[in-house]
GROMACS .gro file of C-alpha atoms in nm:
model
  366
    1MET     CA    1  -1.119   6.067  -0.366
    2LYS     CA    2  -1.289   5.988  -0.699
    3THR     CA    3  -1.240   5.805  -1.042
    4TYR     CA    4  -1.279   6.009  -1.367
    5ARG     CA    5  -1.194   6.007  -1.725
    6ILE     CA    6  -0.880   6.196  -1.862
    7THR     CA    7  -0.763   6.292  -2.207
    8GLU     CA    8  -0.474   6.152  -2.396
    9LYS     CA    9  -0.273   6.487  -2.356
   10GLU     CA   10  -0.263   6.426  -2.002
   11ILE     CA   11  -0.045   6.109  -2.027
   12GLU     CA   12   0.162   6.271  -2.313
   13GLY     CA   13   0.522   6.167  -2.287
   14MET     CA   14   0.454   5.881  -2.023
   15LYS     CA   15   0.535   5.539  -2.083
   16PRO     CA   16   0.309   5.237  -1.961
   17VAL     CA   17   0.446   5.086  -1.641
   18ALA     CA   18   0.257   4.758  -1.706
   19VAL     CA   19   0.040   4.593  -1.962
   20GLY     CA   20  -0.249   4.359  -1.878
   21TYR     CA   21  -0.607   4.251  -1.880
   22LYS     CA   22  -0.932   4.360  -1.722
   23MET     CA   23  -1.277   4.194  -1.685
   24PHE     CA   24  -1.585   4.417  -1.653
   25ASN     CA   25  -1.958   4.359  -1.598
   26ASN     CA   26  -2.167   4.355  -1.909
   27ASP     CA   27  -2.210   4.725  -1.889
   28PHE     CA   28  -1.846   4.813  -1.837
   29THR     CA   29  -1.894   4.884  -1.459
   30THR     CA   30  -1.685   4.672  -1.217
   31ALA     CA   31  -1.764   4.403  -0.941
   32HIS     CA   32  -1.685   4.670  -0.679
   33GLY     CA   33  -1.806   5.028  -0.737
   34ASP     CA   34  -2.041   5.188  -0.993
   35TYR     CA   35  -1.796   5.358  -1.205
   36ASP     CA   36  -1.872   5.319  -1.586
   37TYR     CA   37  -1.593   5.301  -1.809
   38LYS     CA   38  -1.764   5.386  -2.137
   39ASP     CA   39  -1.754   5.730  -2.282
   40GLU     CA   40  -2.060   5.946  -2.387
   41ASN     CA   41  -2.086   5.745  -2.716
   42GLY     CA   42  -2.092   5.407  -2.541
   43SER     CA   43  -1.719   5.300  -2.638
   44VAL     CA   44  -1.438   5.203  -2.409
   45VAL     CA   45  -1.160   5.150  -2.660
   46GLY     CA   46  -0.923   5.438  -2.608
   47THR     CA   47  -1.058   5.566  -2.298
   48ILE     CA   48  -0.815   5.666  -1.994
   49HIS     CA   49  -0.909   5.658  -1.626
   50LYS     CA   50  -0.741   5.803  -1.346
   51VAL     CA   51  -0.813   5.784  -0.960
   52ASP     CA   52  -0.724   6.061  -0.685
   53GLY     CA   53  -0.521   5.980  -0.377
   54ASP     CA   54  -0.290   5.693  -0.268
   55ILE     CA   55  -0.378   5.372  -0.449
   56GLU     CA   56  -0.371   5.037  -0.219
   57GLU     CA   57  -0.445   4.679  -0.363
   58CYS     CA   58  -0.807   4.564  -0.300
   59ARG     CA   59  -0.891   4.906  -0.146
   60TRP     CA   60  -0.848   5.197  -0.382
   61GLY     CA   61  -0.730   5.223  -0.743
   62LEU     CA   62  -0.774   5.070  -1.070
   63HIS     CA   63  -0.705   4.698  -1.080
   64PHE     CA   64  -0.598   4.453  -1.350
   65SER     CA   65  -0.410   4.143  -1.407
   66LYS     CA   66  -0.087   4.090  -1.595
   67LEU     CA   67  -0.200   3.741  -1.744
   68PRO     CA   68  -0.546   3.705  -1.873
   69HIS     CA   69  -0.646   3.383  -1.703
   70ASP     CA   70  -0.584   3.554  -1.354
   71CYS     CA   71  -0.896   3.777  -1.434
   72PHE     CA   72  -1.099   3.467  -1.370
   73ASN     CA   73  -1.005   3.494  -1.013
   74PHE     CA   74  -1.232   3.778  -0.969
   75TYR     CA   75  -1.500   3.742  -1.236
   76SER     CA   76  -1.701   3.437  -1.358
   77PRO     CA   77  -1.604   3.288  -1.674
   78VAL     CA   78  -1.951   3.363  -1.865
   79GLN     CA   79  -1.972   3.516  -2.199
   80TRP     CA   80  -2.174   3.814  -2.096
   81ASN     CA   81  -1.889   3.980  -1.918
   82LYS     CA   82  -1.663   4.227  -2.094
   83PHE     CA   83  -1.286   4.156  -2.144
   84ALA     CA   84  -1.010   4.418  -2.228
   85LYS     CA   85  -0.666   4.476  -2.265
   86VAL     CA   86  -0.515   4.777  -2.081
   87GLU     CA   87  -0.199   4.990  -2.006
   88ALA     CA   88  -0.115   5.121  -1.681
   89TYR     CA   89   0.037   5.468  -1.615
   90GLY     CA   90   0.166   5.674  -1.310
   91LYS     CA   91   0.171   5.483  -0.978
   92LEU     CA   92   0.184   5.104  -0.974
   93ILE     CA   93   0.145   4.831  -0.689
   94GLU     CA   94   0.213   4.484  -0.843
   95GLY     CA   95   0.065   4.164  -0.675
   96ASP     CA   96   0.067   3.817  -0.740
   97LYS     CA   97  -0.283   3.768  -0.921
   98LYS     CA   98  -0.373   4.139  -0.986
   99CYS     CA   99  -0.187   4.481  -0.974
  100VAL     CA  100  -0.329   4.826  -0.912
  101ALA     CA  101  -0.246   5.164  -1.094
  102SER     CA  102  -0.342   5.514  -1.061
  103ILE     CA  103  -0.420   5.560  -1.444
  104LEU     CA  104  -0.545   5.286  -1.665
  105LYS     CA  105  -0.599   5.298  -2.044
  106ILE     CA  106  -0.825   5.056  -2.231
  107VAL     CA  107  -0.647   4.965  -2.559
  108GLY     CA  108  -0.863   4.675  -2.682
  109VAL     CA  109  -1.167   4.469  -2.617
  110TYR     CA  110  -1.214   4.085  -2.670
  111THR     CA  111  -1.539   3.863  -2.714
  112PHE     CA  112  -1.552   3.568  -2.468
  113ASP     CA  113  -1.419   3.306  -2.711
  114GLU     CA  114  -1.122   3.557  -2.802
  115PHE     CA  115  -1.034   3.586  -2.454
  116VAL     CA  116  -1.036   3.237  -2.373
  117ARG     CA  117  -0.827   3.159  -2.650
  118LEU     CA  118  -0.590   3.437  -2.525
  119CYS     CA  119  -0.558   3.239  -2.202
  120GLN     CA  120  -0.505   2.937  -2.368
  121ASP     CA  121  -0.213   3.096  -2.579
  122GLU     CA  122  -0.056   3.217  -2.281
  123LEU     CA  123  -0.067   2.926  -2.079
  124GLN     CA  124   0.070   2.712  -2.352
  125LYS     CA  125   0.360   2.984  -2.402
  126ALA     CA  126   0.452   2.901  -2.033
  127ALA     CA  127   0.420   2.523  -2.085
  128ASN     CA  128   0.662   2.529  -2.401
  129ALA     CA  129   0.942   2.679  -2.198
  130LYS     CA  130   1.225   2.454  -2.063
  131ILE     CA  131   1.205   2.253  -1.736
  132GLU     CA  132   1.295   2.497  -1.481
  133GLY     CA  133   1.272   2.397  -1.102
  134GLY     CA  134   1.109   2.110  -0.927
  135ASN     CA  135   1.191   1.821  -0.744
  136TYR     CA  136   1.174   1.442  -0.818
  137ILE     CA  137   1.057   1.508  -1.203
  138SER     CA  138   1.052   1.179  -1.394
  139GLY     CA  139   0.952   1.151  -1.763
  140GLY     CA  140   0.754   1.403  -1.960
  141ASN     CA  141   0.850   1.676  -2.206
  142ASP     CA  142   0.839   2.069  -2.165
  143ILE     CA  143   0.711   2.033  -1.794
  144ARG     CA  144   0.768   2.370  -1.592
  145GLY     CA  145   0.764   2.371  -1.221
  146GLY     CA  146   0.642   2.168  -0.954
  147ASN     CA  147   0.721   1.880  -0.700
  148GLY     CA  148   0.702   1.518  -0.732
  149ILE     CA  149   0.622   1.514  -1.117
  150CYS     CA  150   0.644   1.181  -1.275
  151GLY     CA  151   0.605   1.163  -1.645
  152GLY     CA  152   0.342   2.076  -0.999
  153ASN     CA  153   0.301   1.760  -0.793
  154ASP     CA  154   0.228   1.396  -0.826
  155ILE     CA  155   0.176   1.438  -1.218
  156ARG     CA  156   0.201   1.097  -1.382
  157GLY     CA  157   0.272   1.122  -1.775
  158GLY     CA  158   0.196   1.393  -1.998
  159ASN     CA  159   0.337   1.672  -2.213
  160ALA     CA  160   0.359   2.037  -2.187
  161ILE     CA  161   0.188   2.025  -1.830
  162SER     CA  162   0.254   2.348  -1.649
  163GLY     CA  163   0.154   2.368  -1.284
  164GLY     CA  164  -0.080   2.163  -1.082
  165ASN     CA  165  -0.141   1.863  -0.839
  166GLY     CA  166  -0.237   1.505  -0.886
  167ILE     CA  167  -0.258   1.508  -1.272
  168CYS     CA  168  -0.242   1.170  -1.419
  169GLY     CA  169  -0.228   1.154  -1.798
  170GLY     CA  170  -0.289   1.434  -2.057
  171ASN     CA  171  -0.126   1.671  -2.297
  172ALA     CA  172  -0.088   2.054  -2.291
  173ILE     CA  173  -0.249   2.069  -1.938
  174SER     CA  174  -0.162   2.428  -1.786
  175GLY     CA  175  -0.272   2.446  -1.425
  176GLY     CA  176  -0.518   2.246  -1.239
  177ASN     CA  177  -0.551   1.994  -0.963
  178ASP     CA  178  -0.652   1.629  -0.966
  179ILE     CA  179  -0.703   1.614  -1.334
  180ARG     CA  180  -0.710   1.249  -1.460
  181GLY     CA  181  -0.661   1.222  -1.831
  182GLY     CA  182  -0.735   1.491  -2.096
  183ASN     CA  183  -0.613   1.715  -2.363
  184GLY     CA  184  -0.573   2.080  -2.403
  185ILE     CA  185  -0.712   2.151  -2.060
  186CYS     CA  186  -0.613   2.510  -1.918
  187GLY     CA  187  -0.688   2.555  -1.551
  188GLY     CA  188  -0.926   2.366  -1.349
  189ASN     CA  189  -0.968   2.144  -1.048
  190GLY     CA  190  -1.114   1.775  -1.027
  191ILE     CA  191  -1.157   1.725  -1.403
  192ARG     CA  192  -1.200   1.362  -1.514
  193GLY     CA  193  -1.117   1.328  -1.884
  194GLY     CA  194  -1.182   1.597  -2.154
  195ASN     CA  195  -1.058   1.774  -2.435
  196ALA     CA  196  -0.996   2.152  -2.477
  197ILE     CA  197  -1.115   2.237  -2.153
  198SER     CA  198  -1.053   2.591  -2.033
  199GLY     CA  199  -1.106   2.641  -1.656
  200GLY     CA  200  -1.360   2.459  -1.435
  201ASN     CA  201  -1.418   2.241  -1.144
  202GLY     CA  202  -1.533   1.897  -1.101
  203ILE     CA  203  -1.580   1.829  -1.479
  204CYS     CA  204  -1.623   1.471  -1.586
  205GLY     CA  205  -1.600   1.418  -1.958
  206GLY     CA  206  -1.682   1.660  -2.231
  207ASN     CA  207  -1.521   1.851  -2.519
  208ALA     CA  208  -1.453   2.219  -2.582
  209ILE     CA  209  -1.592   2.315  -2.251
  210SER     CA  210  -1.467   2.668  -2.116
  211GLY     CA  211  -1.531   2.764  -1.769
  212GLY     CA  212  -1.782   2.576  -1.539
  213ASN     CA  213  -1.833   2.389  -1.224
  214ASP     CA  214  -1.931   2.007  -1.164
  215ILE     CA  215  -1.986   1.954  -1.563
  216ARG     CA  216  -2.085   1.586  -1.649
  217GLY     CA  217  -2.034   1.547  -2.013
  218GLY     CA  218  -2.123   1.803  -2.272
  219ASN     CA  219  -1.976   1.958  -2.602
  220GLY     CA  220  -1.919   2.323  -2.669
  221ILE     CA  221  -2.015   2.448  -2.313
  222CYS     CA  222  -1.878   2.787  -2.210
  223GLY     CA  223  -1.941   2.906  -1.868
  224GLY     CA  224  -2.206   2.762  -1.619
  225ASN     CA  225  -2.244   2.564  -1.292
  226TYR     CA  226  -2.328   2.216  -1.202
  227ILE     CA  227  -2.389   2.104  -1.565
  228ARG     CA  228  -2.472   1.736  -1.628
  229GLY     CA  229  -2.440   1.610  -1.996
  230GLY     CA  230  -2.408   1.854  -2.244
  231ASN     CA  231  -2.574   2.535  -1.155
  232ALA     CA  232  -2.782   2.178  -1.241
  233ILE     CA  233  -2.760   2.164  -1.634
  234SER     CA  234  -2.851   1.820  -1.760
  235GLY     CA  235  -2.797   1.748  -2.132
  236GLY     CA  236  -2.721   2.044  -2.360
  237ASN     CA  237  -2.512   2.150  -2.643
  238ASP     CA  238  -2.342   2.487  -2.710
  239ILE     CA  239  -2.471   2.636  -2.382
  240ARG     CA  240  -2.335   2.993  -2.291
  241GLY     CA  241  -2.380   3.048  -1.901
  242GLY     CA  242  -2.676   2.921  -1.703
  243ASN     CA  243  -2.778   2.763  -1.387
  244GLY     CA  244  -3.031   2.486  -1.323
  245ILE     CA  245  -3.063   2.388  -1.696
  246CYS     CA  246  -3.194   2.037  -1.801
  247GLY     CA  247  -3.164   1.946  -2.152
  248GLY     CA  248  -3.113   2.273  -2.347
  249ASN     CA  249  -2.951   2.378  -2.684
  250TYR     CA  250  -2.823   2.727  -2.772
  251ILE     CA  251  -2.897   2.868  -2.437
  252ARG     CA  252  -2.747   3.232  -2.377
  253GLY     CA  253  -2.778   3.267  -1.999
  254GLY     CA  254  -3.058   3.116  -1.808
  255ASN     CA  255  -3.163   2.957  -1.458
  256GLY     CA  256  -3.370   2.662  -1.391
  257ILE     CA  257  -3.426   2.553  -1.742
  258TRP     CA  258  -3.545   2.219  -1.882
  259GLY     CA  259  -3.551   2.111  -2.245
  260SER     CA  260  -3.551   2.460  -2.403
  261ARG     CA  261  -3.357   2.579  -2.721
  262ASN     CA  262  -3.236   2.919  -2.870
  263CYS     CA  263  -3.325   3.129  -2.565
  264GLU     CA  264  -3.144   3.410  -2.376
  265GLY     CA  265  -3.182   3.544  -2.021
  266VAL     CA  266  -3.453   3.295  -1.939
  267SER     CA  267  -3.546   3.169  -1.584
  268ARG     CA  268  -3.726   2.863  -1.469
  269CYS     CA  269  -3.870   2.771  -1.811
  270ILE     CA  270  -3.965   2.419  -1.957
  271PHE     CA  271  -3.972   2.347  -2.325
  272CYS     CA  272  -3.946   2.699  -2.451
  273TYR     CA  273  -3.818   2.813  -2.788
  274GLY     CA  274  -3.681   3.157  -2.922
  275ILE     CA  275  -3.758   3.367  -2.645
  276GLU     CA  276  -3.555   3.623  -2.445
  277GLY     CA  277  -3.601   3.748  -2.103
  278GLY     CA  278  -3.888   3.492  -2.001
  279ARG     CA  279  -3.942   3.338  -1.670
  280LEU     CA  280  -4.181   3.096  -1.535
  281LEU     CA  281  -4.309   2.948  -1.873
  282ALA     CA  282  -4.399   2.617  -2.013
  283PHE     CA  283  -4.399   2.586  -2.394
  284ASN     CA  284  -4.373   2.979  -2.413
  285LYS     CA  285  -4.683   2.998  -2.196
  286PRO     CA  286  -4.696   3.170  -1.836
  287ILE     CA  287  -4.723   2.937  -1.561
  288THR     CA  288  -4.726   2.962  -1.181
  289GLU     CA  289  -4.404   2.885  -0.955
  290GLU     CA  290  -4.618   2.590  -0.828
  291ARG     CA  291  -4.697   2.438  -1.174
  292PHE     CA  292  -4.332   2.492  -1.268
  293GLU     CA  293  -4.213   2.298  -0.984
  294GLU     CA  294  -4.467   2.009  -1.036
  295ILE     CA  295  -4.375   1.977  -1.411
  296LYS     CA  296  -4.003   1.995  -1.325
  297GLU     CA  297  -4.027   1.708  -1.045
  298ARG     CA  298  -4.231   1.485  -1.278
  299LEU     CA  299  -3.980   1.525  -1.570
  300ASN     CA  300  -3.700   1.457  -1.338
  301SER     CA  301  -3.867   1.135  -1.214
  302PHE     CA  302  -3.811   0.971  -1.563
  303ASP     CA  303  -3.444   0.980  -1.470
  304TRP     CA  304  -3.365   1.063  -1.840
  305TYR     CA  305  -3.216   1.378  -2.030
  306PRO     CA  306  -3.058   1.411  -2.375
  307VAL     CA  307  -2.690   1.336  -2.397
  308PHE     CA  308  -2.494   1.525  -2.657
  309ASN     CA  309  -2.181   1.338  -2.673
  310ASN     CA  310  -2.041   0.969  -2.633
  311ALA     CA  311  -1.808   1.030  -2.340
  312TYR     CA  312  -1.987   0.790  -2.091
  313GLN     CA  313  -2.006   0.513  -2.362
  314LEU     CA  314  -1.629   0.536  -2.421
  315LYS     CA  315  -1.554   0.524  -2.055
  316GLY     CA  316  -1.773   0.234  -1.950
  317ASP     CA  317  -1.607   0.070  -1.660
  318LEU     CA  318  -1.276   0.236  -1.713
  319GLU     CA  319  -1.110   0.534  -1.522
  320TRP     CA  320  -1.112   0.856  -1.716
  321TYR     CA  321  -0.740   0.853  -1.743
  322GLU     CA  322  -0.781   0.511  -1.924
  323THR     CA  323  -1.058   0.634  -2.159
  324ASN     CA  324  -0.983   0.727  -2.518
  325ILE     CA  325  -1.058   1.115  -2.483
  326PRO     CA  326  -0.966   1.227  -2.820
  327ALA     CA  327  -1.243   0.995  -2.949
  328ILE     CA  328  -1.528   1.189  -2.776
  329VAL     CA  329  -1.759   1.323  -3.048
  330SER     CA  330  -2.058   1.530  -3.036
  331VAL     CA  331  -2.423   1.392  -3.081
  332ASP     CA  332  -2.661   1.598  -3.312
  333ASN     CA  333  -2.967   1.740  -3.152
  334LYS     CA  334  -3.233   1.517  -3.304
  335THR     CA  335  -3.027   1.196  -3.222
  336ALA     CA  336  -2.970   1.300  -2.840
  337TRP     CA  337  -3.346   1.374  -2.811
  338SER     CA  338  -3.452   1.044  -2.990
  339PHE     CA  339  -3.371   0.820  -2.703
  340MET     CA  340  -3.642   0.993  -2.488
  341PRO     CA  341  -3.885   0.724  -2.314
  342GLN     CA  342  -4.213   0.681  -2.478
  343GLU     CA  343  -4.380   0.711  -2.146
  344MET     CA  344  -4.207   1.058  -2.101
  345ILE     CA  345  -4.314   1.168  -2.441
  346GLU     CA  346  -4.665   1.097  -2.357
  347TYR     CA  347  -4.651   1.279  -2.044
  348ILE     CA  348  -4.521   1.596  -2.212
  349GLN     CA  349  -4.773   1.573  -2.497
  350ASN     CA  350  -5.055   1.538  -2.253
  351LEU     CA  351  -4.967   1.857  -2.069
  352PRO     CA  352  -5.232   2.119  -2.109
  353GLU     CA  353  -4.944   2.367  -2.181
  354TYR     CA  354  -4.814   2.140  -2.459
  355ASP     CA  355  -4.738   2.309  -2.812
  356GLU     CA  356  -4.645   2.054  -3.084
  357GLU     CA  357  -4.477   2.336  -3.306
  358ILE     CA  358  -4.250   2.447  -3.018
  359PHE     CA  359  -4.172   2.069  -2.918
  360ASP     CA  360  -4.074   1.984  -3.252
  361GLN     CA  361  -3.849   2.298  -3.286
  362ILE     CA  362  -3.687   2.201  -2.953
  363ILE     CA  363  -3.634   1.805  -3.012
  364GLY     CA  364  -3.600   1.826  -3.410
  365GLU     CA  365  -3.919   1.678  -3.524
  366LEU     CA  366  -3.880   1.314  -3.407
   0.00000   0.00000   0.00000
């Protein structure tokens, strides 16, 4: 059995049996298998693909989801993945979160931000429907589905909330569990306060966060894991996908980063600026793994990182659902770094790897 590309002529006269969405790796291959959906010119829009043999969900066939947000069950919400709208032809097996077809045509592609907005729009459409089904629903407007909803399950107060458990306060929340306060949140678990958050787990405070896990405050963050303030990100603004980042700005994909800016595809870098594909660097200079760990541990010992919004100041001793979430605003880069302890500044400036020009580019020439 094989997968191969066919021409438009071979589906002439056929009607689509379903329309949906599909995610890919960055090179338009899939998470399982090495089949490449691009044509000889590197394009995918308009290409048509077919499999031989009998299709079977999770085993053989061309998989896709009817709803765009269901794609995130199978791929990480990071901006370097690819996103497409598809039409299915021929044989079709429909599942809960995904379907499988014998023929799939790619009819359009999206950027990450476009796909996130599409997910939000689709979830909002469901939220705007009438109240249908549910038991012990008390208070609220345009709530759809659930059990024990007050004002899903155990939802207390809110508007246009669709699905979820243990949600207390919020507006236009679509899907999620144990969310306490927030607005415009679409999908997520354990979120405590935030605005316009789309997908994520364990997010506490923040604005315009799309995808991620264990995020503690931040603004304009799209994709990432274990983000703090802005997989171990502490302080950052407009970060796109990364792991182990501590204090970074305009990072596009990275791992183990402390205080870097305008970098892409970097790993274990400390105070680096404007580089692509680097690893084990300090101020853009090569260092050993032992040296990286030494500097990182000393920086962490100061127990400080730049904070790029006012979420925790607003919260104070309140619970997140009591906090004025819409009042969360971002803090500019120079201001965020201006609170760095003097002792920490002196340690950084005395490093043999220190570069004053790079440091000023990162922190904003304090």
